[in-house]
């Protein structure tokens, strides 16, 4: 829907114009959502005057205290621009040039980062098929071998995603078992937490319960999908698991000169409970969507709905027609599998309208 409106500020008029209808929301990605008003207010709060560049500012310094309140006294946050940058920076700091990373075949680092971990970090991904996006010690063992074989990249890190790309959630005990197994084999554990807040909300436990408390060494903390404008952070939980993080962040093109504007967004999420409020709401909208889908003939939900994603299978032609009314993506177009995502700003009427449109298209 075309929509244009002149944007005014306190300083007067601006040449910027709104080119979209802010009332339109879809189910394609939680990245489609705007910025939470409290985060926007925090960015404005940090604006004005001069602050030292490249992370020597007051906001990045204070962020360390906030991060430690969630992840323990040894945690250190390294703000970066985006999720791929966080993963590449973290894995590069955890591996040698001959190192490999074991991950689920469906992992974001394997299928959605354009080969960046291998091309930019110079490591090898050893991808393991999983039924639900979750690794187990037994699945890890499919690739955890040949440590001294010079003909094979050396497995050095296990990377898991919480919640997974299939919307499933690891329990703290499941992650503890992975960490104990990996550490016993001399490997480290990285957690891609692009939607870590949704996982914590689903489990109803603090984020520390399935990270530093169970042995995770390094975390990619995701904020963009949870209400930030941009920015994530590499959170080092075990200082012995990485080398030269500051240098690697710079080499990986993830060092923000005006870092205060990333750090203050993370503080806005984490200092109180905004991160949890946003995640609980997104999860609740996914549950509302799933409940409606279960009552709809002709649609199959593929995986347990444990966070803010619903994966479903329905006739291909129905999905194509529905996409003309609401944005969403195919997950496996050949099989007819789709993914519907809810965000912190998804409203009940959005879900109900989508369900009505789904039923109308199925009836055609």
PDB file of C-alpha atoms in Angstrom, residues 161-317:
ATOM      1  CA  UNK A 161      21.553 -21.812  18.162  1.00  0.00           C
ATOM      2  CA  UNK A 162      19.097 -20.806  20.902  1.00  0.00           C
ATOM      3  CA  UNK A 163      16.367 -20.821  19.898  1.00  0.00           C
ATOM      4  CA  UNK A 164      17.065 -22.879  16.797  1.00  0.00           C
ATOM      5  CA  UNK A 165      16.323 -21.971  13.206  1.00  0.00           C
ATOM      6  CA  UNK A 166      13.340 -24.339  13.379  1.00  0.00           C
ATOM      7  CA  UNK A 167      11.844 -22.518  16.359  1.00  0.00           C
ATOM      8  CA  UNK A 168      12.736 -25.197  18.889  1.00  0.00           C
ATOM      9  CA  UNK A 169      14.352 -24.444  22.242  1.00  0.00           C
ATOM     10  CA  UNK A 170      17.176 -26.229  24.068  1.00  0.00           C
ATOM     11  CA  UNK A 171      16.612 -26.854  27.772  1.00  0.00           C
ATOM     12  CA  UNK A 172      19.426 -25.882  30.152  1.00  0.00           C
ATOM     13  CA  UNK A 173      20.138 -29.569  30.752  1.00  0.00           C
ATOM     14  CA  UNK A 174      20.463 -30.216  27.024  1.00  0.00           C
ATOM     15  CA  UNK A 175      22.995 -27.414  26.666  1.00  0.00           C
ATOM     16  CA  UNK A 176      24.860 -28.558  29.777  1.00  0.00           C
ATOM     17  CA  UNK A 177      25.219 -32.029  28.250  1.00  0.00           C
ATOM     18  CA  UNK A 178      26.563 -30.525  25.026  1.00  0.00           C
ATOM     19  CA  UNK A 179      29.052 -28.324  26.884  1.00  0.00           C
ATOM     20  CA  UNK A 180      30.311 -31.157  29.083  1.00  0.00           C
ATOM     21  CA  UNK A 181      30.721 -33.417  26.056  1.00  0.00           C
ATOM     22  CA  UNK A 182      32.463 -30.774  23.949  1.00  0.00           C
ATOM     23  CA  UNK A 183      34.797 -29.720  26.763  1.00  0.00           C
ATOM     24  CA  UNK A 184      35.710 -33.342  27.474  1.00  0.00           C
ATOM     25  CA  UNK A 185      36.809 -33.598  23.834  1.00  0.00           C
ATOM     26  CA  UNK A 186      38.845 -30.397  24.104  1.00  0.00           C
ATOM     27  CA  UNK A 187      36.358 -28.271  22.177  1.00  0.00           C
ATOM     28  CA  UNK A 188      34.668 -24.974  23.057  1.00  0.00           C
ATOM     29  CA  UNK A 189      30.993 -24.047  22.781  1.00  0.00           C
ATOM     30  CA  UNK A 190      29.539 -21.043  20.962  1.00  0.00           C
ATOM     31  CA  UNK A 191      25.879 -20.103  21.222  1.00  0.00           C
ATOM     32  CA  UNK A 192      24.239 -18.111  18.438  1.00  0.00           C
ATOM     33  CA  UNK A 193      21.672 -16.152  20.421  1.00  0.00           C
ATOM     34  CA  UNK A 194      19.977 -14.206  17.650  1.00  0.00           C
ATOM     35  CA  UNK A 195      16.682 -14.945  19.445  1.00  0.00           C
ATOM     36  CA  UNK A 196      18.050 -15.703  22.899  1.00  0.00           C
ATOM     37  CA  UNK A 197      15.389 -13.535  24.549  1.00  0.00           C
ATOM     38  CA  UNK A 198      12.610 -15.605  22.981  1.00  0.00           C
ATOM     39  CA  UNK A 199      14.236 -18.779  24.297  1.00  0.00           C
ATOM     40  CA  UNK A 200      14.517 -17.389  27.831  1.00  0.00           C
ATOM     41  CA  UNK A 201      10.901 -16.245  27.718  1.00  0.00           C
ATOM     42  CA  UNK A 202       9.804 -19.676  26.507  1.00  0.00           C
ATOM     43  CA  UNK A 203      11.747 -21.503  29.222  1.00  0.00           C
ATOM     44  CA  UNK A 204      10.854 -18.873  31.854  1.00  0.00           C
ATOM     45  CA  UNK A 205      14.428 -18.845  33.141  1.00  0.00           C
ATOM     46  CA  UNK A 206      17.201 -16.213  33.202  1.00  0.00           C
ATOM     47  CA  UNK A 207      19.496 -16.222  30.176  1.00  0.00           C
ATOM     48  CA  UNK A 208      22.380 -17.256  32.434  1.00  0.00           C
ATOM     49  CA  UNK A 209      20.563 -20.535  33.140  1.00  0.00           C
ATOM     50  CA  UNK A 210      21.426 -21.877  29.698  1.00  0.00           C
ATOM     51  CA  UNK A 211      24.637 -19.954  28.965  1.00  0.00           C
ATOM     52  CA  UNK A 212      27.404 -19.305  31.510  1.00  0.00           C
ATOM     53  CA  UNK A 213      25.729 -21.456  34.190  1.00  0.00           C
ATOM     54  CA  UNK A 214      25.941 -24.577  32.003  1.00  0.00           C
ATOM     55  CA  UNK A 215      29.309 -24.021  30.347  1.00  0.00           C
ATOM     56  CA  UNK A 216      28.798 -21.954  27.172  1.00  0.00           C
ATOM     57  CA  UNK A 217      32.069 -20.186  26.359  1.00  0.00           C
ATOM     58  CA  UNK A 218      31.027 -17.434  23.933  1.00  0.00           C
ATOM     59  CA  UNK A 219      27.646 -15.994  23.025  1.00  0.00           C
ATOM     60  CA  UNK A 220      26.426 -13.998  20.043  1.00  0.00           C
ATOM     61  CA  UNK A 221      23.767 -11.814  21.670  1.00  0.00           C
ATOM     62  CA  UNK A 222      20.951 -10.757  19.359  1.00  0.00           C
ATOM     63  CA  UNK A 223      19.151  -7.456  19.784  1.00  0.00           C
ATOM     64  CA  UNK A 224      17.886  -6.482  16.339  1.00  0.00           C
ATOM     65  CA  UNK A 225      15.101  -9.083  16.252  1.00  0.00           C
ATOM     66  CA  UNK A 226      14.066  -8.014  19.760  1.00  0.00           C
ATOM     67  CA  UNK A 227      13.446  -4.333  19.130  1.00  0.00           C
ATOM     68  CA  UNK A 228      16.774  -2.675  18.335  1.00  0.00           C
ATOM     69  CA  UNK A 229      17.481  -0.541  15.278  1.00  0.00           C
ATOM     70  CA  UNK A 230      20.717  -2.363  14.579  1.00  0.00           C
ATOM     71  CA  UNK A 231      23.495  -4.046  16.502  1.00  0.00           C
ATOM     72  CA  UNK A 232      24.344  -7.237  18.349  1.00  0.00           C
ATOM     73  CA  UNK A 233      27.195  -8.173  20.678  1.00  0.00           C
ATOM     74  CA  UNK A 234      29.763 -10.894  21.104  1.00  0.00           C
ATOM     75  CA  UNK A 235      29.640 -11.763  24.791  1.00  0.00           C
ATOM     76  CA  UNK A 236      32.713 -13.593  26.030  1.00  0.00           C
ATOM     77  CA  UNK A 237      31.719 -15.752  28.997  1.00  0.00           C
ATOM     78  CA  UNK A 238      34.987 -17.669  29.289  1.00  0.00           C
ATOM     79  CA  UNK A 239      37.996 -15.381  28.680  1.00  0.00           C
ATOM     80  CA  UNK A 240      40.208 -18.408  28.011  1.00  0.00           C
ATOM     81  CA  UNK A 241      38.063 -19.418  25.017  1.00  0.00           C
ATOM     82  CA  UNK A 242      39.086 -16.508  22.776  1.00  0.00           C
ATOM     83  CA  UNK A 243      42.181 -14.688  21.637  1.00  0.00           C
ATOM     84  CA  UNK A 244      42.567 -11.025  20.724  1.00  0.00           C
ATOM     85  CA  UNK A 245      38.853 -10.258  20.437  1.00  0.00           C
ATOM     86  CA  UNK A 246      39.437  -6.535  20.012  1.00  0.00           C
ATOM     87  CA  UNK A 247      41.818  -7.048  17.114  1.00  0.00           C
ATOM     88  CA  UNK A 248      39.618  -9.655  15.445  1.00  0.00           C
ATOM     89  CA  UNK A 249      36.539  -7.436  15.759  1.00  0.00           C
ATOM     90  CA  UNK A 250      38.412  -4.688  13.917  1.00  0.00           C
ATOM     91  CA  UNK A 251      39.753  -7.059  11.255  1.00  0.00           C
ATOM     92  CA  UNK A 252      36.219  -8.394  10.768  1.00  0.00           C
ATOM     93  CA  UNK A 253      34.946  -4.862  10.015  1.00  0.00           C
ATOM     94  CA  UNK A 254      32.680  -4.908  13.084  1.00  0.00           C
ATOM     95  CA  UNK A 255      34.226  -2.060  15.094  1.00  0.00           C
ATOM     96  CA  UNK A 256      31.741   0.830  15.239  1.00  0.00           C
ATOM     97  CA  UNK A 257      33.268   4.269  15.551  1.00  0.00           C
ATOM     98  CA  UNK A 258      30.126   5.682  17.212  1.00  0.00           C
ATOM     99  CA  UNK A 259      29.711   2.602  19.364  1.00  0.00           C
ATOM    100  CA  UNK A 260      27.655   4.435  21.988  1.00  0.00           C
ATOM    101  CA  UNK A 261      24.629   4.135  19.694  1.00  0.00           C
ATOM    102  CA  UNK A 262      24.882   0.338  19.658  1.00  0.00           C
ATOM    103  CA  UNK A 263      25.679   0.072  23.356  1.00  0.00           C
ATOM    104  CA  UNK A 264      22.843   2.310  24.514  1.00  0.00           C
ATOM    105  CA  UNK A 265      20.343   0.196  22.557  1.00  0.00           C
ATOM    106  CA  UNK A 266      21.592  -2.961  24.265  1.00  0.00           C
ATOM    107  CA  UNK A 267      21.365  -1.172  27.603  1.00  0.00           C
ATOM    108  CA  UNK A 268      17.789  -0.137  26.854  1.00  0.00           C
ATOM    109  CA  UNK A 269      16.870  -3.770  26.240  1.00  0.00           C
ATOM    110  CA  UNK A 270      18.811  -5.325  29.094  1.00  0.00           C
ATOM    111  CA  UNK A 271      18.980  -2.846  31.982  1.00  0.00           C
ATOM    112  CA  UNK A 272      15.438  -3.669  33.038  1.00  0.00           C
ATOM    113  CA  UNK A 273      12.958  -6.049  31.416  1.00  0.00           C
ATOM    114  CA  UNK A 274      12.296  -4.675  27.935  1.00  0.00           C
ATOM    115  CA  UNK A 275      14.085  -7.644  26.356  1.00  0.00           C
ATOM    116  CA  UNK A 276      11.775 -10.031  28.203  1.00  0.00           C
ATOM    117  CA  UNK A 277       8.579  -8.069  27.607  1.00  0.00           C
ATOM    118  CA  UNK A 278       9.260  -7.958  23.884  1.00  0.00           C
ATOM    119  CA  UNK A 279      10.116 -11.646  23.698  1.00  0.00           C
ATOM    120  CA  UNK A 280       7.114 -12.771  25.741  1.00  0.00           C
ATOM    121  CA  UNK A 281       4.804 -10.789  23.510  1.00  0.00           C
ATOM    122  CA  UNK A 282       6.284 -12.186  20.286  1.00  0.00           C
ATOM    123  CA  UNK A 283       6.065 -15.724  21.678  1.00  0.00           C
ATOM    124  CA  UNK A 284       2.464 -15.189  22.763  1.00  0.00           C
ATOM    125  CA  UNK A 285       1.522 -14.023  19.272  1.00  0.00           C
ATOM    126  CA  UNK A 286       3.114 -17.157  17.799  1.00  0.00           C
ATOM    127  CA  UNK A 287       1.083 -19.298  20.191  1.00  0.00           C
ATOM    128  CA  UNK A 288      -2.088 -17.465  19.163  1.00  0.00           C
ATOM    129  CA  UNK A 289      -1.212 -18.059  15.509  1.00  0.00           C
ATOM    130  CA  UNK A 290      -0.433 -21.736  16.110  1.00  0.00           C
ATOM    131  CA  UNK A 291      -3.690 -22.263  17.987  1.00  0.00           C
ATOM    132  CA  UNK A 292      -5.645 -20.851  15.055  1.00  0.00           C
ATOM    133  CA  UNK A 293      -3.700 -22.906  12.529  1.00  0.00           C
ATOM    134  CA  UNK A 294      -4.379 -26.117  14.473  1.00  0.00           C
ATOM    135  CA  UNK A 295      -8.094 -25.454  14.086  1.00  0.00           C
ATOM    136  CA  UNK A 296      -7.726 -24.981  10.320  1.00  0.00           C
ATOM    137  CA  UNK A 297      -8.101 -27.986   8.037  1.00  0.00           C
ATOM    138  CA  UNK A 298      -5.490 -28.366   5.316  1.00  0.00           C
ATOM    139  CA  UNK A 299      -2.516 -26.983   7.284  1.00  0.00           C
ATOM    140  CA  UNK A 300       0.087 -28.991   9.192  1.00  0.00           C
ATOM    141  CA  UNK A 301       2.386 -27.508  11.851  1.00  0.00           C
ATOM    142  CA  UNK A 302       5.822 -29.068  11.363  1.00  0.00           C
ATOM    143  CA  UNK A 303       7.710 -28.414  14.612  1.00  0.00           C
ATOM    144  CA  UNK A 304       6.835 -27.624  18.223  1.00  0.00           C
ATOM    145  CA  UNK A 305       6.005 -23.919  18.542  1.00  0.00           C
ATOM    146  CA  UNK A 306       8.295 -22.959  21.404  1.00  0.00           C
ATOM    147  CA  UNK A 307       9.329 -19.400  20.578  1.00  0.00           C
ATOM    148  CA  UNK A 308       8.109 -16.845  18.013  1.00  0.00           C
ATOM    149  CA  UNK A 309       8.051 -18.990  14.858  1.00  0.00           C
ATOM    150  CA  UNK A 310       5.434 -21.243  13.295  1.00  0.00           C
ATOM    151  CA  UNK A 311       6.548 -23.659  10.578  1.00  0.00           C
ATOM    152  CA  UNK A 312       3.720 -25.103   8.525  1.00  0.00           C
ATOM    153  CA  UNK A 313       2.960 -27.114   5.399  1.00  0.00           C
ATOM    154  CA  UNK A 314       0.050 -26.259   3.140  1.00  0.00           C
ATOM    155  CA  UNK A 315      -0.749 -26.389  -0.586  1.00  0.00           C
ATOM    156  CA  UNK A 316       1.749 -24.406  -2.628  1.00  0.00           C
ATOM    157  CA  UNK A 317      -0.891 -22.484  -4.549  1.00  0.00           C
TER     158      UNK A 317
END
